[in-house]
Coordinates of C-alpha atoms in Angstrom, one line a residue:
M1 CA -6.5 -12.0 68.6
S2 CA -8.5 -9.7 66.4
E3 CA -10.9 -10.9 63.9
N4 CA -9.4 -8.7 61.2
S5 CA -6.0 -10.4 61.6
L6 CA -7.6 -13.8 60.8
F7 CA -9.3 -12.5 57.7
R8 CA -6.6 -10.1 56.4
K9 CA -6.6 -10.2 52.6
K10 CA -4.1 -9.9 49.9
T11 CA -4.8 -7.4 47.2
V12 CA -4.6 -8.2 43.5
A13 CA -2.1 -5.4 43.1
A14 CA 0.2 -6.8 45.8
I15 CA 0.1 -10.3 44.2
L16 CA 0.9 -9.0 40.7
A17 CA 3.8 -6.9 42.2
Q18 CA 5.2 -10.0 43.9
V19 CA 5.1 -11.9 40.6
Q20 CA 7.0 -9.1 38.9
A21 CA 9.5 -9.0 41.7
N22 CA 10.1 -12.7 41.4
E23 CA 10.7 -12.4 37.6
A24 CA 13.2 -9.5 38.2
S25 CA 15.0 -11.1 41.1
A26 CA 18.7 -12.0 40.7
E27 CA 18.1 -15.4 42.4
G28 CA 15.7 -16.4 39.6
Q29 CA 12.6 -17.0 41.6
S30 CA 10.2 -17.1 38.6
L31 CA 9.0 -20.2 36.8
H32 CA 9.6 -20.8 33.1
K33 CA 6.8 -19.7 30.7
H34 CA 6.4 -22.5 28.2
L35 CA 2.6 -23.3 28.1
K36 CA 0.3 -22.3 25.3
M37 CA -3.5 -22.9 25.1
R38 CA -3.1 -26.3 23.4
D39 CA -0.8 -27.5 26.2
L40 CA -3.4 -26.4 28.8
I41 CA -6.2 -28.3 27.0
A42 CA -3.9 -31.3 26.9
F43 CA -3.2 -31.0 30.6
G44 CA -7.0 -30.8 31.2
I45 CA -7.7 -33.9 29.1
A46 CA -4.7 -35.7 30.8
A47 CA -6.2 -35.0 34.2
I48 CA -9.9 -35.7 33.4
I49 CA -9.7 -38.8 31.2
G50 CA -8.3 -41.4 33.5
A51 CA -10.0 -43.7 36.0
G52 CA -13.4 -42.2 35.0
I53 CA -13.4 -43.6 31.5
F54 CA -11.6 -46.9 32.3
S55 CA -13.4 -47.9 35.5
T56 CA -15.8 -45.5 37.1
I57 CA -18.0 -45.3 34.1
G58 CA -18.9 -49.0 34.4
Q59 CA -20.2 -48.7 38.0
A60 CA -22.1 -45.5 37.2
S61 CA -23.7 -47.2 34.1
A62 CA -24.7 -50.3 36.2
Q63 CA -26.5 -48.0 38.7
G64 CA -28.1 -45.6 36.3
G65 CA -28.4 -47.4 33.0
P66 CA -27.9 -45.6 29.7
A67 CA -29.3 -42.4 31.4
V68 CA -25.9 -42.1 33.1
I69 CA -25.1 -39.7 30.2
F70 CA -27.3 -37.1 32.1
L71 CA -25.1 -37.6 35.1
F72 CA -22.0 -36.8 33.0
L73 CA -23.9 -33.7 31.6
F74 CA -24.8 -32.6 35.2
T75 CA -21.3 -33.1 36.5
A76 CA -19.8 -31.3 33.4
L77 CA -22.2 -28.4 34.0
A78 CA -21.2 -28.1 37.7
S79 CA -17.6 -28.3 36.7
G80 CA -18.2 -25.8 33.9
F81 CA -19.9 -23.3 36.3
A82 CA -16.9 -23.7 38.6
A83 CA -14.5 -23.3 35.6
F84 CA -16.0 -19.9 34.8
A85 CA -15.2 -18.8 38.4
Y86 CA -11.7 -20.3 38.1
A87 CA -11.2 -18.6 34.8
E88 CA -12.2 -15.2 36.1
F89 CA -9.8 -15.5 39.0
A90 CA -7.0 -16.9 36.8
S91 CA -7.4 -13.9 34.5
M92 CA -7.4 -11.5 37.5
V93 CA -4.5 -13.1 39.5
P94 CA -2.4 -15.3 37.1
V95 CA -0.3 -17.0 39.8
A96 CA 0.4 -20.6 40.8
G97 CA -1.8 -20.7 43.9
S98 CA -5.1 -21.7 42.3
A99 CA -8.1 -21.7 44.7
Y100 CA -5.8 -21.0 47.6
T101 CA -4.7 -17.6 46.2
Y102 CA -8.3 -16.8 45.0
S103 CA -9.6 -17.4 48.5
Y104 CA -6.9 -15.1 49.9
V105 CA -8.2 -12.3 47.7
A106 CA -11.9 -12.9 48.4
F107 CA -12.2 -14.2 51.9
G108 CA -8.9 -13.6 53.7
E109 CA -6.0 -15.5 55.2
L110 CA -7.8 -18.0 57.5
I111 CA -10.1 -19.3 54.7
A112 CA -7.1 -19.3 52.3
W113 CA -5.2 -21.5 54.7
I114 CA -8.2 -23.8 55.1
I115 CA -8.6 -24.2 51.3
G116 CA -4.8 -24.6 50.8
W117 CA -4.8 -27.3 53.5
A118 CA -7.8 -29.0 51.8
L119 CA -6.0 -29.0 48.5
I120 CA -3.0 -30.6 50.0
M121 CA -5.3 -33.5 51.1
E122 CA -7.0 -33.6 47.7
Y123 CA -3.8 -33.9 45.7
A124 CA -2.1 -36.3 48.1
I125 CA -5.0 -38.7 48.3
G126 CA -5.7 -38.4 44.6
N127 CA -2.1 -39.1 43.7
I128 CA -1.9 -42.1 46.1
T129 CA -5.1 -43.6 44.7
V130 CA -4.1 -43.1 41.1
A131 CA -0.6 -44.6 41.7
I132 CA -2.2 -47.7 43.3
S133 CA -4.7 -48.0 40.4
W134 CA -1.9 -47.6 37.9
S135 CA 0.0 -50.5 39.5
D136 CA -3.1 -52.7 39.2
Y137 CA -3.6 -51.8 35.5
L138 CA 0.1 -52.4 34.8
T139 CA 0.2 -55.8 36.3
T140 CA -3.0 -56.8 34.5
M141 CA -1.5 -55.6 31.2
L142 CA 1.8 -57.5 31.8
E143 CA -0.2 -60.7 32.4
Q144 CA -1.9 -60.3 29.0
I145 CA 1.4 -60.1 27.0
H146 CA 1.8 -63.1 24.7
I147 CA 4.9 -63.5 22.5
E148 CA 5.0 -66.9 20.9
A149 CA 8.4 -66.4 19.3
L150 CA 10.0 -65.8 22.7
N151 CA 7.7 -68.3 24.5
I152 CA 6.4 -65.6 26.7
N153 CA 2.9 -66.3 28.0
G154 CA 2.3 -63.4 30.3
I155 CA 4.7 -61.5 32.6
H156 CA 3.9 -62.3 36.2
L157 CA 5.4 -60.2 39.0
P158 CA 5.7 -61.8 42.4
A159 CA 2.7 -61.2 44.5
W160 CA 4.7 -59.4 47.2
M161 CA 5.8 -56.8 44.6
Q162 CA 2.4 -55.8 43.5
M163 CA 0.4 -55.4 46.8
D164 CA 0.6 -52.9 49.6
Y165 CA 1.7 -54.1 53.1
L166 CA -1.6 -53.5 54.9
S167 CA -3.8 -55.3 52.4
A168 CA -1.4 -58.3 52.4
S169 CA -1.3 -58.4 56.2
K170 CA -5.0 -58.1 56.6
G171 CA -5.8 -60.6 53.9
Y172 CA -3.3 -63.1 55.3
H173 CA -4.7 -63.1 58.8
E174 CA -8.3 -63.3 57.4
A175 CA -7.4 -66.2 55.2
Q176 CA -5.6 -67.9 58.1
H177 CA -8.7 -67.5 60.3
L178 CA -11.0 -69.0 57.6
M179 CA -8.6 -71.9 57.0
A180 CA -8.5 -72.6 60.8
K181 CA -12.3 -73.1 60.6
G182 CA -11.8 -75.7 57.9
S183 CA -11.9 -73.7 54.6
E184 CA -9.4 -74.7 51.8
L185 CA -7.2 -71.9 50.4
A186 CA -8.4 -72.6 46.9
T187 CA -12.1 -71.9 47.9
L188 CA -11.3 -68.5 49.3
S189 CA -11.8 -65.3 47.2
P190 CA -9.0 -64.4 44.7
T191 CA -8.3 -61.3 46.8
L192 CA -7.6 -63.3 49.9
Q193 CA -5.6 -65.9 48.0
D194 CA -3.4 -63.2 46.5
A195 CA -2.9 -61.6 49.9
F196 CA -2.0 -64.9 51.5
Q197 CA 0.5 -65.7 48.7
A198 CA 2.0 -62.3 48.9
W199 CA 2.5 -62.5 52.7
M200 CA 3.9 -66.1 52.6
S201 CA 6.3 -65.5 49.6
A202 CA 7.6 -62.1 50.7
P203 CA 11.3 -61.8 51.7
R204 CA 11.7 -61.0 55.4
I205 CA 13.9 -58.6 57.4
G206 CA 13.7 -60.3 60.8
S207 CA 10.0 -60.7 61.4
F208 CA 9.0 -57.9 59.0
H209 CA 7.5 -59.1 55.7
L210 CA 8.7 -57.0 52.8
V211 CA 5.5 -56.5 50.9
L212 CA 5.7 -53.4 48.8
D213 CA 3.8 -52.1 45.8
I214 CA 6.9 -51.7 43.6
P215 CA 5.0 -50.6 40.4
A216 CA 3.3 -47.8 42.3
L217 CA 6.7 -46.6 43.6
F218 CA 8.2 -46.8 40.1
I219 CA 5.6 -44.6 38.5
I220 CA 5.7 -42.0 41.3
V221 CA 9.5 -41.8 41.1
L222 CA 9.3 -41.4 37.3
I223 CA 6.6 -38.8 37.3
T224 CA 8.3 -36.9 40.2
W225 CA 11.5 -36.8 38.2
L226 CA 9.6 -35.5 35.1
V227 CA 8.0 -32.7 37.1
Y228 CA 11.3 -31.9 38.8
R229 CA 13.1 -31.6 35.5
G230 CA 10.8 -28.8 34.2
I231 CA 7.5 -27.7 32.8
K232 CA 8.6 -28.3 29.2
E233 CA 9.4 -32.0 29.9
S234 CA 6.1 -32.4 31.7
R235 CA 4.3 -30.7 28.9
N236 CA 5.9 -33.0 26.2
A237 CA 5.1 -36.1 28.2
S238 CA 1.5 -35.0 28.8
N239 CA 0.9 -34.2 25.2
A240 CA 2.3 -37.6 24.0
M241 CA 0.1 -39.5 26.6
V242 CA -3.0 -37.5 25.6
I243 CA -2.5 -38.4 21.9
I244 CA -2.2 -42.1 22.7
K245 CA -5.2 -42.3 24.9
L246 CA -7.4 -40.2 22.6
A247 CA -6.4 -42.4 19.7
V248 CA -7.4 -45.5 21.7
I249 CA -10.7 -44.0 22.8
L250 CA -11.6 -43.0 19.2
L251 CA -10.7 -46.6 18.2
V252 CA -13.0 -48.0 20.9
I253 CA -15.8 -45.8 19.6
A254 CA -15.2 -46.6 16.0
V255 CA -15.2 -50.3 16.6
G256 CA -17.8 -50.5 19.3
V257 CA -20.4 -48.5 17.4
F258 CA -20.9 -51.5 15.0
Y259 CA -21.8 -53.8 17.9
I260 CA -24.5 -51.6 19.5
D261 CA -27.9 -53.3 20.0
M262 CA -30.4 -50.5 20.6
K263 CA -32.6 -52.9 22.6
N264 CA -30.0 -52.5 25.4
W265 CA -31.0 -48.8 25.7
S266 CA -34.4 -49.8 26.9
P267 CA -35.3 -49.0 29.6
F268 CA -33.1 -45.8 29.3
A269 CA -33.4 -44.9 33.0
P270 CA -34.3 -48.1 34.8
E271 CA -33.8 -46.7 38.3
G272 CA -35.0 -43.2 37.5
M273 CA -33.0 -40.1 38.4
S274 CA -32.3 -41.4 41.9
G275 CA -30.4 -44.4 40.3
V276 CA -28.5 -42.0 38.0
L277 CA -27.5 -39.7 40.8
K278 CA -26.1 -42.6 42.9
G279 CA -22.9 -42.4 40.9
V280 CA -22.5 -38.6 41.2
S281 CA -19.5 -38.8 43.6
A282 CA -17.6 -41.4 41.6
V283 CA -18.3 -39.6 38.3
F284 CA -17.2 -36.2 39.7
F285 CA -13.9 -37.8 40.7
A286 CA -13.2 -38.1 37.0
Y287 CA -13.6 -34.3 36.6
I288 CA -11.5 -33.0 39.5
G289 CA -8.3 -32.7 37.6
F290 CA -9.3 -29.6 35.6
D291 CA -8.6 -27.3 38.6
A292 CA -4.9 -28.4 38.5
I293 CA -4.6 -26.4 35.2
S294 CA -4.9 -23.2 37.2
T295 CA -1.8 -24.0 39.2
T296 CA 0.3 -23.6 36.0
A297 CA -0.8 -19.9 35.6
E298 CA 2.8 -18.5 36.1
E299 CA 4.1 -20.9 33.5
C300 CA 1.6 -19.8 30.8
E301 CA 2.8 -17.4 28.0
N302 CA -0.6 -15.7 28.1
P303 CA -2.5 -16.8 31.2
Q304 CA -5.3 -14.2 31.0
R305 CA -6.3 -15.5 27.5
D306 CA -5.3 -19.1 27.5
L307 CA -6.3 -20.4 31.0
P308 CA -10.0 -19.7 30.6
R309 CA -10.1 -21.2 27.1
G310 CA -8.0 -24.2 28.1
M311 CA -10.3 -25.1 31.1
M312 CA -13.5 -24.8 29.0
W313 CA -12.3 -26.8 26.0
A314 CA -10.9 -29.6 28.2
I315 CA -14.3 -30.0 30.0
I316 CA -16.2 -29.9 26.7
I317 CA -14.0 -32.4 24.9
C318 CA -13.9 -34.8 27.8
T319 CA -17.7 -34.6 28.4
V320 CA -18.5 -35.4 24.8
L321 CA -16.1 -38.5 24.9
Y322 CA -17.6 -39.7 28.2
I323 CA -21.2 -39.5 26.8
I324 CA -20.3 -41.3 23.6
I325 CA -18.4 -44.1 25.5
A326 CA -21.3 -44.5 27.9
L327 CA -23.7 -44.9 25.0
V328 CA -21.4 -47.4 23.3
L329 CA -20.9 -49.5 26.4
T330 CA -24.6 -49.6 27.4
G331 CA -25.4 -50.4 23.8
I332 CA -23.1 -53.4 23.4
V333 CA -24.0 -55.2 26.7
P334 CA -27.0 -54.7 29.1
Y335 CA -26.2 -51.9 31.6
H336 CA -26.5 -54.2 34.7
Q337 CA -23.5 -56.2 33.6
L338 CA -21.1 -53.2 33.6
G339 CA -20.5 -53.0 37.3
V340 CA -16.9 -54.4 36.9
G341 CA -13.5 -52.8 37.5
E342 CA -12.5 -52.6 33.8
P343 CA -15.7 -52.1 31.8
L344 CA -14.1 -51.3 28.4
A345 CA -11.9 -54.5 28.5
F346 CA -14.9 -56.5 29.8
V347 CA -17.1 -55.3 26.9
F348 CA -14.6 -56.3 24.2
E349 CA -14.1 -59.7 25.9
R350 CA -17.8 -60.3 25.6
I351 CA -17.7 -59.7 21.8
N352 CA -14.5 -61.8 21.6
M353 CA -11.9 -59.2 20.6
P354 CA -8.9 -60.0 22.9
K355 CA -6.5 -57.7 20.9
M356 CA -8.7 -54.8 21.7
T357 CA -8.7 -55.8 25.4
F358 CA -4.9 -55.6 25.4
I359 CA -4.9 -52.2 23.6
I360 CA -7.4 -50.9 26.2
S361 CA -5.3 -52.1 29.1
M362 CA -2.2 -50.5 27.6
S363 CA -4.1 -47.2 27.1
A364 CA -5.4 -47.4 30.7
V365 CA -1.8 -47.5 31.9
V366 CA -0.9 -44.4 29.9
A367 CA -4.1 -42.6 30.9
M368 CA -3.5 -43.2 34.6
A369 CA 0.1 -42.0 34.3
S370 CA -1.1 -38.8 32.7
V371 CA -3.5 -38.1 35.6
L372 CA -0.7 -38.7 38.1
L373 CA 1.5 -36.3 36.1
V374 CA -1.0 -33.4 36.3
F375 CA -1.8 -34.0 40.0
Q376 CA 1.9 -34.4 40.9
M377 CA 2.6 -31.1 39.1
G378 CA -0.2 -29.2 40.8
Q379 CA 0.6 -29.9 44.4
P380 CA 4.1 -28.4 44.6
R381 CA 2.8 -25.2 43.1
I382 CA 0.2 -24.9 45.8
W383 CA 2.9 -25.3 48.4
L384 CA 5.1 -22.8 46.5
S385 CA 2.4 -20.1 46.8
M386 CA 1.7 -20.9 50.5
S387 CA 5.4 -20.7 51.2
R388 CA 5.8 -17.4 49.4
D389 CA 3.0 -16.0 51.7
G390 CA 4.9 -17.3 54.8
L391 CA 2.2 -19.9 55.7
L392 CA 4.7 -22.7 55.0
P393 CA 8.5 -22.7 55.6
K394 CA 10.5 -20.8 53.0
R395 CA 12.2 -23.9 51.6
F396 CA 9.0 -24.9 49.9
S397 CA 9.2 -21.8 47.7
K398 CA 12.8 -22.6 46.5
I399 CA 13.0 -22.5 42.7
H400 CA 15.6 -24.7 41.0
P401 CA 18.2 -22.4 39.3
K402 CA 18.4 -24.5 36.1
Y403 CA 15.0 -26.3 35.8
K404 CA 12.9 -23.4 37.2
T405 CA 10.6 -25.7 39.1
P406 CA 9.7 -25.7 42.8
S407 CA 12.4 -28.3 43.4
F408 CA 12.2 -28.9 47.2
A409 CA 8.4 -29.0 47.2
T410 CA 8.4 -31.4 44.3
I411 CA 10.7 -33.8 46.1
V412 CA 8.7 -33.7 49.3
V413 CA 5.5 -34.3 47.4
G414 CA 7.2 -37.4 45.9
F415 CA 7.9 -38.8 49.3
V416 CA 4.4 -37.8 50.6
V417 CA 2.8 -39.9 47.8
A418 CA 5.3 -42.7 47.5
I419 CA 5.6 -43.9 51.1
P420 CA 1.8 -44.4 51.7
A421 CA 1.4 -46.0 48.2
L422 CA 4.0 -48.6 49.2
F423 CA 2.3 -49.6 52.5
M424 CA -1.3 -48.5 52.4
N425 CA -4.4 -49.0 50.2
L426 CA -6.2 -45.7 50.2
T427 CA -8.6 -46.5 47.3
M428 CA -11.5 -46.6 49.8
V429 CA -11.1 -42.9 50.7
T430 CA -11.4 -41.4 47.2
D431 CA -14.5 -39.5 48.4
L432 CA -12.1 -37.5 50.6
C433 CA -10.4 -36.3 47.5
S434 CA -13.8 -35.3 46.0
I435 CA -14.9 -33.5 49.0
G436 CA -11.7 -31.4 49.1
T437 CA -12.1 -30.5 45.5
L438 CA -15.7 -29.6 45.8
F439 CA -15.0 -27.5 48.8
A440 CA -12.4 -25.6 46.7
F441 CA -15.0 -25.2 43.9
V442 CA -17.6 -23.9 46.4
L443 CA -15.2 -21.2 47.7
V444 CA -14.0 -20.1 44.3
C445 CA -17.6 -19.7 43.1
G446 CA -18.4 -17.9 46.4
G447 CA -15.3 -15.7 45.9
V448 CA -16.6 -14.4 42.5
L449 CA -20.0 -13.6 44.2
V450 CA -18.2 -11.7 47.0
L451 CA -16.1 -9.6 44.6
Q452 CA -18.7 -9.0 41.9
N453 CA -19.9 -5.7 43.2
K454 CA -16.5 -4.3 44.4
P455 CA -15.4 -1.6 42.0
D456 CA -11.9 -1.3 43.6
V457 CA -10.8 -4.8 42.6
P458 CA -8.8 -4.9 39.3
R459 CA -10.3 -7.2 36.7
G460 CA -8.7 -9.4 34.2
S461 CA -9.5 -9.9 30.5
F462 CA -12.0 -12.6 31.3
K463 CA -15.3 -12.1 33.2
T464 CA -18.0 -14.5 33.9
P465 CA -21.1 -13.6 31.8
Y466 CA -23.7 -11.9 34.0
L467 CA -27.2 -13.1 34.4
N468 CA -29.3 -12.0 37.4
A469 CA -29.8 -15.0 39.7
G470 CA -32.7 -13.2 41.4
F471 CA -34.9 -13.9 38.3
V472 CA -33.9 -17.5 37.9
L473 CA -33.0 -19.0 41.2
P474 CA -36.4 -18.7 42.9
I475 CA -38.0 -20.4 39.9
L476 CA -35.5 -23.3 40.1
F477 CA -36.0 -23.6 43.8
L478 CA -39.8 -23.8 43.6
G479 CA -39.4 -26.3 40.7
A480 CA -37.1 -28.5 42.9
L481 CA -39.6 -28.3 45.8
V482 CA -42.4 -29.5 43.5
Y483 CA -40.3 -32.3 42.2
F484 CA -39.3 -33.5 45.7
Y485 CA -42.8 -33.2 47.0
Q486 CA -44.3 -35.3 44.1
S487 CA -41.6 -37.9 44.4
N488 CA -42.0 -38.1 48.2
E489 CA -38.3 -37.2 48.6
L490 CA -39.2 -34.1 50.6
F491 CA -40.8 -36.3 53.3
H492 CA -37.8 -38.6 53.3
Y493 CA -35.6 -35.6 54.2
L494 CA -37.9 -34.5 56.9
Q495 CA -38.3 -37.8 58.6
F496 CA -35.7 -39.0 61.1
K497 CA -36.0 -42.6 62.4
S498 CA -33.0 -42.1 64.8
W499 CA -30.2 -39.8 65.7
T500 CA -27.9 -41.8 63.4
D501 CA -30.4 -41.3 60.5
F502 CA -30.4 -37.6 61.3
G503 CA -26.6 -37.5 61.3
H504 CA -26.4 -39.0 57.8
K505 CA -28.8 -36.4 56.6
I506 CA -26.8 -33.4 57.9
P507 CA -24.9 -32.9 54.6
S508 CA -28.2 -32.7 52.7
L509 CA -29.6 -30.3 55.3
I510 CA -26.6 -28.1 54.9
F511 CA -27.2 -28.0 51.2
W512 CA -30.9 -27.0 51.6
I513 CA -30.1 -24.3 54.1
F514 CA -27.5 -22.7 51.8
T515 CA -30.0 -23.1 48.9
I516 CA -32.7 -21.2 50.8
F517 CA -30.2 -18.5 51.9
L518 CA -28.8 -17.9 48.4
T519 CA -32.3 -17.9 46.8
V520 CA -33.4 -15.2 49.3
V521 CA -30.2 -13.1 49.0
S522 CA -30.0 -13.4 45.2
I523 CA -33.0 -11.0 44.8
P524 CA -31.8 -7.9 46.6
K525 CA -28.0 -8.5 46.0
K526 CA -28.6 -9.3 42.2
L527 CA -26.1 -12.2 42.4
S528 CA -24.5 -13.5 39.2
L529 CA -26.3 -16.7 38.1
I530 CA -23.4 -18.8 36.9
P531 CA -21.2 -18.8 40.0
T532 CA -24.3 -19.2 42.2
L533 CA -25.3 -22.3 40.2
G534 CA -21.7 -23.5 40.4
L535 CA -21.7 -23.1 44.2
L536 CA -25.0 -24.9 44.7
S537 CA -24.3 -27.8 42.3
C538 CA -20.9 -28.4 43.9
L539 CA -22.5 -28.2 47.4
Y540 CA -25.2 -30.7 46.2
M541 CA -22.5 -33.2 45.1
M542 CA -20.8 -32.7 48.5
S543 CA -24.1 -33.5 50.2
E544 CA -24.2 -36.9 48.3
I545 CA -20.8 -37.9 50.0
P546 CA -21.4 -40.0 53.1
L547 CA -21.2 -38.3 56.5
Q548 CA -18.2 -40.5 57.5
N549 CA -16.0 -38.7 54.9
W550 CA -17.3 -35.3 56.1
I551 CA -16.1 -36.3 59.6
Y552 CA -12.6 -37.3 58.2
F553 CA -12.5 -34.0 56.3
G554 CA -13.4 -32.1 59.5
I555 CA -10.6 -33.9 61.4
W556 CA -8.1 -33.0 58.6
L557 CA -9.2 -29.3 58.8
V558 CA -8.8 -29.2 62.6
L559 CA -5.3 -30.6 62.2
G560 CA -4.6 -27.8 59.7
L561 CA -6.0 -25.1 62.0
L562 CA -3.6 -26.3 64.7
I563 CA -0.7 -25.8 62.3
Y564 CA -2.0 -22.4 61.2
F565 CA -2.3 -21.0 64.8
G566 CA 1.0 -22.7 65.8
Y567 CA 3.1 -21.6 62.9
S568 CA 1.5 -20.0 59.8
R569 CA -0.3 -17.1 61.4
K570 CA 2.9 -15.8 63.1
H571 CA 5.1 -16.2 60.0
S572 CA 2.6 -14.8 57.5
Q573 CA 3.9 -12.1 55.2
L574 CA 0.8 -10.0 56.2
N575 CA 1.8 -10.3 59.8
Q576 CA 5.0 -8.3 59.2

């Protein structure tokens, strides 16, 4: 096996020729072009404003205080740096593959497969997590419905219909164990009580308890049907949902601003920057959706112009809204009270506005559905590109003759998301979704650096503004060293109390090794500053994710490599 065969690259000219061949084919292998810039901005807002503004923002504010706005700025900057790199590649190769295709051009087939495999994990876990969260928000909203004329005081779904199988089984056995020791069911936590009731009341097939998260199944089926029907239908639904949730967010700001007590903004950063940065992983999870915009490149009317602008405007608009909402929330109630699952609803309950609470719950249901729509739309298009290149079976690149969508891939994605959402609770592994996304961002930024001095690579209409990193990066590196030295953080990194402690610091050590390497290389190579900062800031956020998730990510990549060497390498188009 030669090294060259593992890192064989696709040329930009070959990719563009393939797109033209698909458009001219009699079988109709091209996708419909229906998207304008405003649609791309709407997709970006749909993906970014979801769980972040309705739940994550509360936990981050409780940890960092009002200074959490700097965390949103930092995360937006990191995403913005990566967005420049995405925009440059999208302008150069406007196809559906996103970071997978960009890595194929810059690094070669093996790295492209790895990033494609990582994106499969990112979208799958992200979709499952969002579907489960949507189910929770829906059941909460239904319980808040009060219609006196119809004598309706809340709509309550049976417990076995709104919980996944594993959570119910685990909670039931834990509750049974505690009750065997003398505890009363009423004294147990609400979570254990719900699990016990779900398990006991569920219909049975033999000895199997039929506990299923039906609302999660419903929204996955509905969204998958929308995505299957066509990009125009998905676009219209996304635009409508974005209008609704932006209207509610602006209403929250307009009402909440009158209840701000500026005393709650003091102290502004109660735990310092270390407290602010504790929420970096959770806050970044709110931004990961913008890269899904790039998977719609083949469906844009003018991708070279509109994709870069769509990404940038989506990040800017969402960051402004996140910052204003964070200031409003921390101004209405003390920051340490915001560590709840639904901070917006909690705040308006505190100021005795129950109607606003219901409106917020309804908006959260719409917001989470829009996130799921963009994610569910992105994954089949990654599979489509990998299948066209021979790395996945040909059926995944099948285009529906009428709807012009990757029909088979869309249906498979629906099953991949729906089945785990029915039986499993994957909300505890959202960091895996973040690490997959950050890995993609790192490689896309690295790809721009690799190609920046290659004159033989055709360029698109958008190019990342050039600033010489050799003049800036050493100064930033020295400044970081001084800061860490004065705050004693440097000694914290260098001291290892045990091998376990050393293991947990490995991600941070990887970040510092890459930082030193790029700082040294940036001077003779005259690297571009923006993609370099994008690479390092994304790598820093990866280093903040616990080692356990790095291990899970590594296991997923090993599984992917087994598939690559067992099937994909042999069937690759470049192998023929």
